[in-house]
Coordinates of C-alpha atoms and ligand atoms in Angstrom, one line a residue:
M417 CA 25.0 -75.3 91.0
T418 CA 27.0 -73.1 93.2
D419 CA 30.8 -73.2 93.5
L420 CA 30.4 -74.4 97.1
Y421 CA 28.4 -77.4 96.0
K422 CA 31.2 -78.3 93.6
Q423 CA 33.4 -78.8 96.7
Y424 CA 30.7 -80.8 98.5
K425 CA 30.2 -83.0 95.4
E426 CA 33.9 -84.0 95.7
F427 CA 32.9 -85.6 99.0
G428 CA 29.9 -87.5 97.6
I429 CA 27.2 -85.1 98.9
T430 CA 24.2 -85.3 96.6
E431 CA 22.6 -82.1 95.4
N432 CA 19.3 -82.8 97.3
V433 CA 21.0 -83.3 100.6
F434 CA 23.1 -80.2 100.1
R435 CA 20.0 -78.2 99.2
Y436 CA 17.9 -79.4 102.1
C437 CA 20.7 -78.4 104.5
E438 CA 21.0 -75.0 102.8
N439 CA 17.4 -74.4 103.4
V440 CA 17.7 -75.3 107.0
L441 CA 20.6 -72.9 107.2
D442 CA 18.6 -70.0 105.7
S443 CA 16.3 -70.1 108.6
L444 CA 19.0 -69.9 111.2
E445 CA 20.5 -66.5 110.2
E446 CA 19.1 -64.6 113.3
R447 CA 20.3 -67.2 115.8
F448 CA 23.8 -67.3 114.2
K449 CA 24.0 -63.6 114.5
A450 CA 23.3 -63.7 118.2
I451 CA 26.0 -66.4 118.6
D452 CA 28.4 -64.1 116.7
K453 CA 27.6 -61.3 119.1
T454 CA 28.3 -63.4 122.1
A455 CA 31.6 -64.5 120.5
E456 CA 32.5 -60.9 119.9
Y457 CA 31.7 -59.9 123.4
N458 CA 33.8 -62.8 124.8
Q459 CA 36.6 -62.2 122.4
L460 CA 37.0 -58.7 123.8
K461 CA 36.7 -60.0 127.3
V462 CA 39.7 -62.4 126.7
L463 CA 41.7 -59.7 124.9
K464 CA 41.2 -57.3 127.8
A465 CA 42.2 -60.0 130.3
M466 CA 45.4 -60.6 128.4
Q467 CA 46.2 -56.9 128.1
D468 CA 45.5 -56.2 131.7
A469 CA 47.8 -59.0 132.7
R470 CA 50.5 -57.5 130.4
V471 CA 51.1 -60.7 128.5
S472 CA 54.4 -60.5 126.7
V473 CA 56.7 -62.7 124.6
E474 CA 58.6 -63.7 127.7
C475 CA 55.5 -65.5 128.8
F476 CA 56.2 -68.1 126.1
N477 CA 59.6 -69.1 127.5
S478 CA 58.3 -72.1 129.2
S479 CA 60.1 -73.7 132.2
T480 CA 61.3 -77.2 133.0
G481 CA 62.1 -78.9 136.3
Y482 CA 60.6 -77.3 139.3
G483 CA 59.3 -74.3 137.3
Y484 CA 60.2 -71.7 140.0
G485 CA 59.4 -68.2 138.9
D486 CA 57.7 -69.2 135.7
I487 CA 56.2 -65.9 134.5
G488 CA 54.2 -67.4 131.7
R489 CA 52.5 -69.9 134.0
D490 CA 51.7 -67.2 136.6
K491 CA 50.4 -64.7 134.0
L492 CA 48.2 -67.3 132.3
E493 CA 46.6 -67.9 135.7
E494 CA 46.1 -64.1 136.0
V495 CA 44.5 -64.1 132.6
Y496 CA 42.1 -66.9 133.6
R497 CA 41.3 -65.1 136.8
N498 CA 40.5 -61.9 134.8
V499 CA 38.4 -63.7 132.2
F500 CA 36.3 -65.7 134.6
K501 CA 36.2 -63.0 137.3
G502 CA 37.8 -64.9 140.2
E503 CA 40.2 -64.0 142.9
D504 CA 42.7 -66.6 141.9
A505 CA 43.2 -69.4 139.4
L506 CA 45.1 -72.6 139.0
V507 CA 45.6 -73.5 135.3
R508 CA 48.1 -76.3 134.8
P509 CA 49.2 -78.9 132.3
Q510 CA 49.7 -81.2 135.4
I511 CA 45.9 -81.3 135.7
T512 CA 45.4 -84.2 133.3
C513 CA 41.7 -83.8 132.4
G514 CA 38.3 -82.5 133.5
T515 CA 37.7 -85.3 136.0
H516 CA 41.1 -84.7 137.5
A517 CA 40.3 -80.9 137.9
L518 CA 37.0 -81.7 139.5
A519 CA 38.4 -84.4 141.8
L520 CA 41.2 -82.0 142.8
A521 CA 38.8 -79.2 143.6
L522 CA 36.6 -81.5 145.7
M523 CA 39.4 -83.4 147.5
S524 CA 41.3 -80.2 148.4
N525 CA 38.3 -78.3 149.7
L526 CA 36.6 -81.1 151.7
R527 CA 37.8 -82.7 154.9
P528 CA 36.9 -85.9 156.7
G529 CA 33.4 -85.5 158.2
D530 CA 32.2 -83.0 155.6
E531 CA 29.4 -83.7 153.3
L532 CA 29.1 -82.9 149.6
L533 CA 25.7 -82.1 148.1
S534 CA 24.6 -82.3 144.4
P535 CA 21.3 -80.4 144.1
V536 CA 21.0 -81.1 140.4
G537 CA 20.8 -84.9 140.4
K538 CA 23.4 -87.4 139.4
P539 CA 26.8 -85.9 138.5
Y540 CA 28.8 -86.7 135.4
D541 CA 29.7 -90.4 135.1
T542 CA 33.3 -90.2 136.0
L543 CA 32.5 -88.3 139.2
E544 CA 30.7 -91.3 140.6
E545 CA 34.0 -92.9 141.3
V546 CA 35.5 -89.7 142.6
I547 CA 32.7 -89.3 145.1
G548 CA 32.3 -93.0 145.9
I549 CA 28.8 -93.5 144.5
R550 CA 30.5 -96.4 142.7
E551 CA 33.0 -98.0 144.9
S552 CA 36.5 -96.9 144.0
K553 CA 40.0 -96.6 145.4
G554 CA 40.8 -93.2 146.8
S555 CA 37.2 -91.9 146.6
L556 CA 35.9 -89.2 148.9
L557 CA 33.9 -91.9 150.7
E558 CA 37.1 -93.6 151.7
Y559 CA 38.1 -90.4 153.4
N560 CA 34.8 -90.3 155.3
I561 CA 33.4 -87.5 153.2
S562 CA 29.7 -88.3 152.7
Y563 CA 27.5 -87.4 149.7
K564 CA 23.9 -86.4 149.3
Q565 CA 22.0 -85.9 146.1
V566 CA 18.7 -84.1 145.4
D567 CA 17.2 -85.1 142.0
L568 CA 15.6 -82.6 139.7
I569 CA 11.8 -82.6 139.6
D570 CA 10.7 -84.2 136.3
D571 CA 14.3 -84.3 135.4
K572 CA 14.4 -80.5 134.8
E573 CA 13.4 -78.3 137.8
F574 CA 15.3 -77.6 141.0
D575 CA 13.6 -79.3 143.9
Y576 CA 14.0 -76.3 146.3
E577 CA 12.2 -78.0 149.2
G578 CA 14.3 -81.1 148.8
I579 CA 17.5 -79.0 148.7
R580 CA 16.5 -77.1 151.8
N581 CA 16.0 -80.4 153.6
A582 CA 19.2 -81.9 152.4
I583 CA 21.4 -79.0 153.7
N584 CA 22.7 -79.8 157.2
D585 CA 25.5 -79.1 159.6
K586 CA 27.9 -81.2 157.7
T587 CA 27.2 -79.7 154.3
K588 CA 30.5 -78.1 153.3
L589 CA 30.4 -78.0 149.5
V590 CA 27.7 -78.0 146.8
T591 CA 28.5 -79.1 143.3
I592 CA 26.4 -77.9 140.4
Q593 CA 27.0 -79.3 136.9
R594 CA 26.2 -76.6 134.3
S595 CA 26.1 -78.9 131.2
K596 CA 23.8 -82.0 131.1
G597 CA 26.8 -83.9 129.9
Y598 CA 25.4 -87.1 128.5
A599 CA 22.2 -87.1 130.4
T600 CA 18.9 -86.0 128.9
R601 CA 18.1 -83.3 131.5
P602 CA 18.4 -79.7 130.3
S603 CA 21.7 -77.8 130.8
F604 CA 21.5 -74.8 133.1
G605 CA 21.9 -71.2 132.1
V606 CA 24.2 -69.0 134.2
D607 CA 21.3 -67.0 135.6
E608 CA 19.5 -70.1 136.6
I609 CA 22.6 -71.3 138.4
G610 CA 22.7 -67.9 140.1
K611 CA 19.2 -68.4 141.4
L612 CA 20.1 -71.7 142.9
V613 CA 23.3 -70.3 144.4
K614 CA 21.4 -67.5 146.1
F615 CA 18.8 -70.0 147.5
I616 CA 21.5 -72.2 148.9
K617 CA 23.6 -69.3 150.3
D618 CA 20.5 -67.9 152.0
I619 CA 20.2 -71.1 153.9
K620 CA 23.9 -71.6 154.6
P621 CA 26.1 -68.7 153.7
E622 CA 29.4 -70.4 154.5
V623 CA 28.8 -73.3 152.2
L624 CA 31.2 -73.5 149.1
I625 CA 29.6 -73.7 145.7
M626 CA 31.5 -75.3 142.9
V627 CA 30.3 -75.3 139.3
D628 CA 31.4 -78.0 136.9
N629 CA 31.8 -75.7 134.0
C630 CA 32.8 -78.3 131.4
Y631 CA 31.3 -77.5 127.9
G632 CA 29.8 -74.3 129.2
E633 CA 32.6 -71.8 128.8
F634 CA 31.9 -68.8 126.5
V635 CA 28.5 -70.1 125.5
E636 CA 27.0 -67.1 127.3
D637 CA 28.6 -63.7 128.0
K638 CA 28.6 -64.4 131.8
E639 CA 30.2 -67.2 133.8
P640 CA 29.1 -68.8 137.1
L641 CA 31.5 -66.8 139.4
E642 CA 29.6 -63.7 138.3
V643 CA 26.4 -65.0 139.8
G644 CA 27.9 -66.0 143.2
A645 CA 29.6 -69.4 142.7
D646 CA 32.8 -69.8 144.7
M647 CA 34.7 -72.0 142.3
I648 CA 34.4 -73.1 138.6
V649 CA 36.2 -76.1 137.2
G650 CA 36.9 -77.3 133.7
S651 CA 39.0 -79.0 131.1
L652 CA 41.4 -77.4 128.5
I653 CA 40.7 -80.0 125.9
K654 CA 37.1 -78.6 125.8
N655 CA 36.0 -75.0 125.2
P656 CA 38.6 -72.9 126.9
G657 CA 41.6 -74.6 125.2
G658 CA 40.2 -73.5 121.9
G659 CA 41.4 -76.8 120.3
L660 CA 45.0 -75.8 120.7
A661 CA 45.8 -76.6 124.4
P662 CA 47.1 -80.2 124.3
I663 CA 46.3 -80.9 127.9
G664 CA 45.2 -79.2 131.1
G665 CA 42.5 -78.2 133.5
Y666 CA 41.6 -75.1 135.5
I667 CA 40.1 -74.1 138.8
V668 CA 39.1 -70.4 139.2
G669 CA 37.4 -68.8 142.2
K670 CA 37.9 -67.7 145.8
K671 CA 41.5 -67.4 146.8
E672 CA 41.1 -69.9 149.6
C673 CA 39.6 -72.6 147.3
V674 CA 42.3 -72.2 144.7
E675 CA 45.0 -72.3 147.3
N676 CA 43.7 -75.5 148.8
A677 CA 43.7 -77.0 145.3
A678 CA 47.2 -75.9 144.6
Y679 CA 48.5 -77.4 147.8
R680 CA 46.8 -80.6 146.9
L681 CA 48.0 -80.7 143.3
T682 CA 51.7 -80.2 144.2
S683 CA 52.4 -80.4 147.9
P684 CA 51.6 -78.6 151.2
G685 CA 54.2 -75.8 151.4
L686 CA 54.8 -75.7 147.7
G687 CA 51.4 -74.9 146.2
K688 CA 51.4 -72.7 143.1
E689 CA 55.2 -72.0 143.3
V690 CA 56.2 -75.2 141.5
G691 CA 55.0 -76.8 138.3
A692 CA 56.9 -76.4 135.0
S693 CA 54.8 -75.1 132.1
L694 CA 56.8 -77.3 129.7
N695 CA 56.3 -76.6 126.0
V696 CA 52.6 -76.2 126.1
I697 CA 52.1 -72.8 127.6
T698 CA 51.9 -70.9 124.2
S699 CA 49.2 -73.2 123.1
M700 CA 47.3 -72.6 126.3
Y701 CA 47.4 -68.8 125.6
Q702 CA 46.6 -69.1 121.9
G703 CA 43.8 -71.6 122.6
L704 CA 42.1 -69.3 125.2
F705 CA 42.4 -66.5 122.7
L706 CA 40.6 -68.5 120.1
A707 CA 38.1 -70.1 122.5
P708 CA 35.2 -67.6 122.0
T709 CA 35.1 -68.1 118.3
V710 CA 35.7 -71.9 118.4
T711 CA 32.9 -72.2 120.9
A712 CA 30.7 -70.2 118.6
S713 CA 31.4 -72.6 115.7
A714 CA 30.6 -75.6 117.9
L715 CA 27.4 -73.9 119.0
K716 CA 26.3 -73.2 115.5
G717 CA 27.0 -76.8 114.7
A718 CA 24.8 -78.1 117.5
I719 CA 21.9 -75.8 116.5
F720 CA 22.3 -76.7 112.8
A721 CA 22.3 -80.5 113.6
A722 CA 19.3 -80.1 115.8
N723 CA 17.4 -78.4 113.0
V724 CA 18.5 -80.7 110.2
Y725 CA 17.4 -83.8 112.1
E726 CA 14.3 -82.5 113.9
R727 CA 12.8 -81.4 110.6
L728 CA 13.3 -84.9 109.4
G729 CA 11.2 -86.2 112.3
Y730 CA 14.0 -87.2 114.8
N731 CA 13.8 -86.4 118.5
V732 CA 16.6 -84.1 119.4
F733 CA 17.9 -82.8 122.8
P734 CA 18.0 -79.8 123.2
K735 CA 15.1 -79.1 120.7
A736 CA 15.9 -77.2 117.5
D737 CA 14.5 -73.9 118.9
D738 CA 15.8 -74.2 122.5
V739 CA 18.2 -71.7 124.0
R740 CA 21.7 -73.2 124.4
H741 CA 23.7 -73.5 127.5
D742 CA 26.4 -75.8 126.3
I743 CA 27.8 -77.3 123.0
I744 CA 26.4 -80.8 123.2
Q745 CA 23.6 -82.0 120.9
A746 CA 21.9 -85.4 121.3
I747 CA 19.9 -87.0 118.4
E748 CA 17.8 -90.0 119.0
L749 CA 18.6 -92.2 116.0
K750 CA 16.3 -95.1 116.9
E751 CA 18.3 -97.9 115.3
E752 CA 21.8 -99.2 115.7
K753 CA 22.6 -99.0 112.0
A754 CA 21.7 -95.3 112.0
L755 CA 24.0 -94.7 114.9
L756 CA 26.9 -96.4 113.1
E757 CA 26.3 -94.5 109.9
F758 CA 26.0 -91.2 111.6
C759 CA 29.4 -91.8 113.3
K760 CA 30.9 -92.8 110.0
G761 CA 29.8 -89.5 108.5
I762 CA 31.5 -87.6 111.3
Q763 CA 34.7 -89.7 111.1
Y764 CA 35.0 -89.5 107.3
A765 CA 34.6 -85.7 107.6
A766 CA 37.7 -85.4 109.8
P767 CA 41.0 -83.8 108.9
V768 CA 42.8 -86.6 110.7
D769 CA 42.1 -90.4 110.5
S770 CA 39.3 -89.8 107.9
F771 CA 40.1 -93.1 106.3
V772 CA 39.2 -95.3 109.3
T773 CA 35.8 -96.7 110.2
P774 CA 34.8 -96.3 113.9
E775 CA 34.0 -99.6 115.6
P776 CA 31.9 -100.1 118.7
W777 CA 34.0 -101.2 121.7
D778 CA 33.5 -102.2 125.4
M779 CA 34.6 -99.0 127.1
P780 CA 35.4 -99.3 130.8
G781 CA 32.6 -98.0 133.0
Y782 CA 29.8 -98.5 130.5
D783 CA 27.2 -101.2 130.5
S784 CA 26.9 -101.5 126.7
K785 CA 29.3 -101.1 123.8
V786 CA 30.1 -97.5 122.8
I787 CA 30.9 -96.1 119.4
M788 CA 33.0 -93.0 119.0
A789 CA 33.9 -90.9 116.0
A790 CA 36.7 -88.4 116.2
G791 CA 39.5 -87.4 113.9
A792 CA 41.1 -84.9 116.2
F793 CA 44.5 -83.2 116.3
I794 CA 44.5 -83.5 120.1
S795 CA 43.6 -87.0 121.3
G796 CA 40.2 -87.2 123.0
S797 CA 39.6 -83.5 122.4
S798 CA 35.9 -82.9 122.4
I799 CA 36.0 -79.3 121.3
E800 CA 37.0 -80.8 118.0
L801 CA 34.2 -82.3 115.8
S802 CA 33.3 -85.6 117.5
A803 CA 30.3 -87.9 118.1
D804 CA 29.7 -90.9 120.3
G805 CA 26.9 -93.0 121.7
P806 CA 26.1 -96.2 123.5
L807 CA 24.8 -99.1 121.4
K808 CA 21.5 -99.4 123.2
P809 CA 18.0 -98.1 122.5
P810 CA 17.1 -95.4 121.8
Y811 CA 20.5 -95.1 120.1
N812 CA 21.2 -91.6 121.0
V813 CA 24.2 -90.0 119.4
Y814 CA 25.9 -87.2 121.3
F815 CA 27.5 -84.7 119.0
Q816 CA 29.8 -81.9 119.9
G817 CA 32.6 -79.6 118.9
G818 CA 34.0 -78.2 115.7
L819 CA 37.0 -75.9 115.4
T820 CA 35.5 -74.0 112.5
W821 CA 32.0 -73.5 111.4
P822 CA 32.5 -74.7 107.8
H823 CA 34.0 -77.9 109.1
V824 CA 31.1 -78.6 111.5
R825 CA 28.6 -77.8 108.8
F826 CA 30.3 -80.3 106.5
G827 CA 30.4 -82.9 109.2
I828 CA 26.7 -82.8 109.8
I829 CA 25.8 -82.8 106.1
N830 CA 28.1 -85.8 105.7
S831 CA 26.4 -87.6 108.5
L832 CA 23.0 -87.1 106.9
Q833 CA 24.4 -88.2 103.5
K834 CA 25.6 -91.5 105.1
L835 CA 22.2 -92.1 106.6
H836 CA 20.6 -91.3 103.3
D837 CA 23.0 -93.6 101.3
A838 CA 22.1 -96.4 103.7
N839 CA 18.4 -95.8 103.1
L840 CA 17.9 -95.1 106.8
V841 CA 16.2 -91.7 106.2
I842 CA 13.5 -91.6 103.6
D843 CA 12.3 -88.1 102.8
S844 CA 11.1 -86.6 99.6
R845 CA 13.3 -83.5 100.1
L846 CA 16.4 -85.7 100.0
Ligands
PLP1394 C1 33.8 -83.8 130.1 C2 33.1 -83.6 131.3 C3 33.7 -84.0 132.5 C4 35.0 -84.7 132.6 O1 36.0 -84.3 131.9 P1 37.1 -85.3 131.3 O2 38.1 -84.4 130.7 O3 36.4 -86.2 130.3 O4 37.7 -86.1 132.4 C5 33.0 -83.6 133.7 N1 31.9 -83.0 133.7 C6 31.3 -82.6 132.5 C7 30.0 -81.9 132.6 C8 31.9 -82.9 131.3 O5 31.3 -82.5 130.2

């Protein structure tokens, strides 16, 4: 019995479950090495961006009120611009979440009469109301901004002919979602996005291309602006906040796009000049500094979970051996009880609220009950170890995050232990 197992035993992990997971891990050495390499590359990218912007202790004197002349805020935007290779950036605690950042980017860069195109199928759930696919107050549709969508072929390939046909005089902005989010289509690699960007720009060079970058940051060594996108958008309580940023969103890209967003976020005439950084600016810097290694931990967790469960006969998306483009892992658990037990395993593995049992609830906007497990320092943070799933067949659980690799590893092992204890997974190895 190893010393490490002694720790696991304290949490009720049986020796067989521990050993099975150790064996899975042994086979992942090469893949984890590659992830560490990407993290190292991205760590230096972030470091260089901070040095080039001459970040200093003055940057942490956050402002209040109007926030005029807030050096820390302005430098943080310079750092983001450097990291993601844009002309300008808007990174603010006043951007409340990812949906807000995306809505802001869309509403500020589209005008009445324009058309928005999604060439990658249905966008993330919450954007349906932003766009007006589902009727909603203040949607783009209310402002006479129309929307077209081209679905993926077989839910995975770009429909190039369909996209060509969909682009017209009114097409002003194209939105590409990098991560599958909670759909079952694959997520797109940065180079794949680059191909699509080129195809669209060849047809209509002046069209603006926005990438919903949520969950994709630092997974690869390149980001979408480097392959021709005009604007990337994301949330600071996901990858780039590194688990430390307590709030915020970002838009990085062409100067004109970012300016439009700034005038919309604050006010025409004011733009980026106002917006106090409050007491969160240091965490935004620190979080970005940690983001490459935190993302690597989450990625290792996703791959580990896929391998642990696929080898026990479960369907997983992406597959155990698939190349990763984001940090989300889905596991088809097949029965309601298994979904509940899995989520208990994640909840009981948390540093915060480990003593509560997650209960399914009627979440607004969903057509079935949803269960969520999260014991996070930052409320709703999905770069921290978390799992959720709708209570309907095939009982998929979506699993993501993990600030440190040892913690994600424990969380996954604990989920399996819960399934095993409830006799929901019968396997001679356990
Ligand atoms: C999380 C997410 C969003 C929305 O972000 P919120 O912070 O939850 O509002 C949008 N798109 C994708 C792909 C996401 O993963």
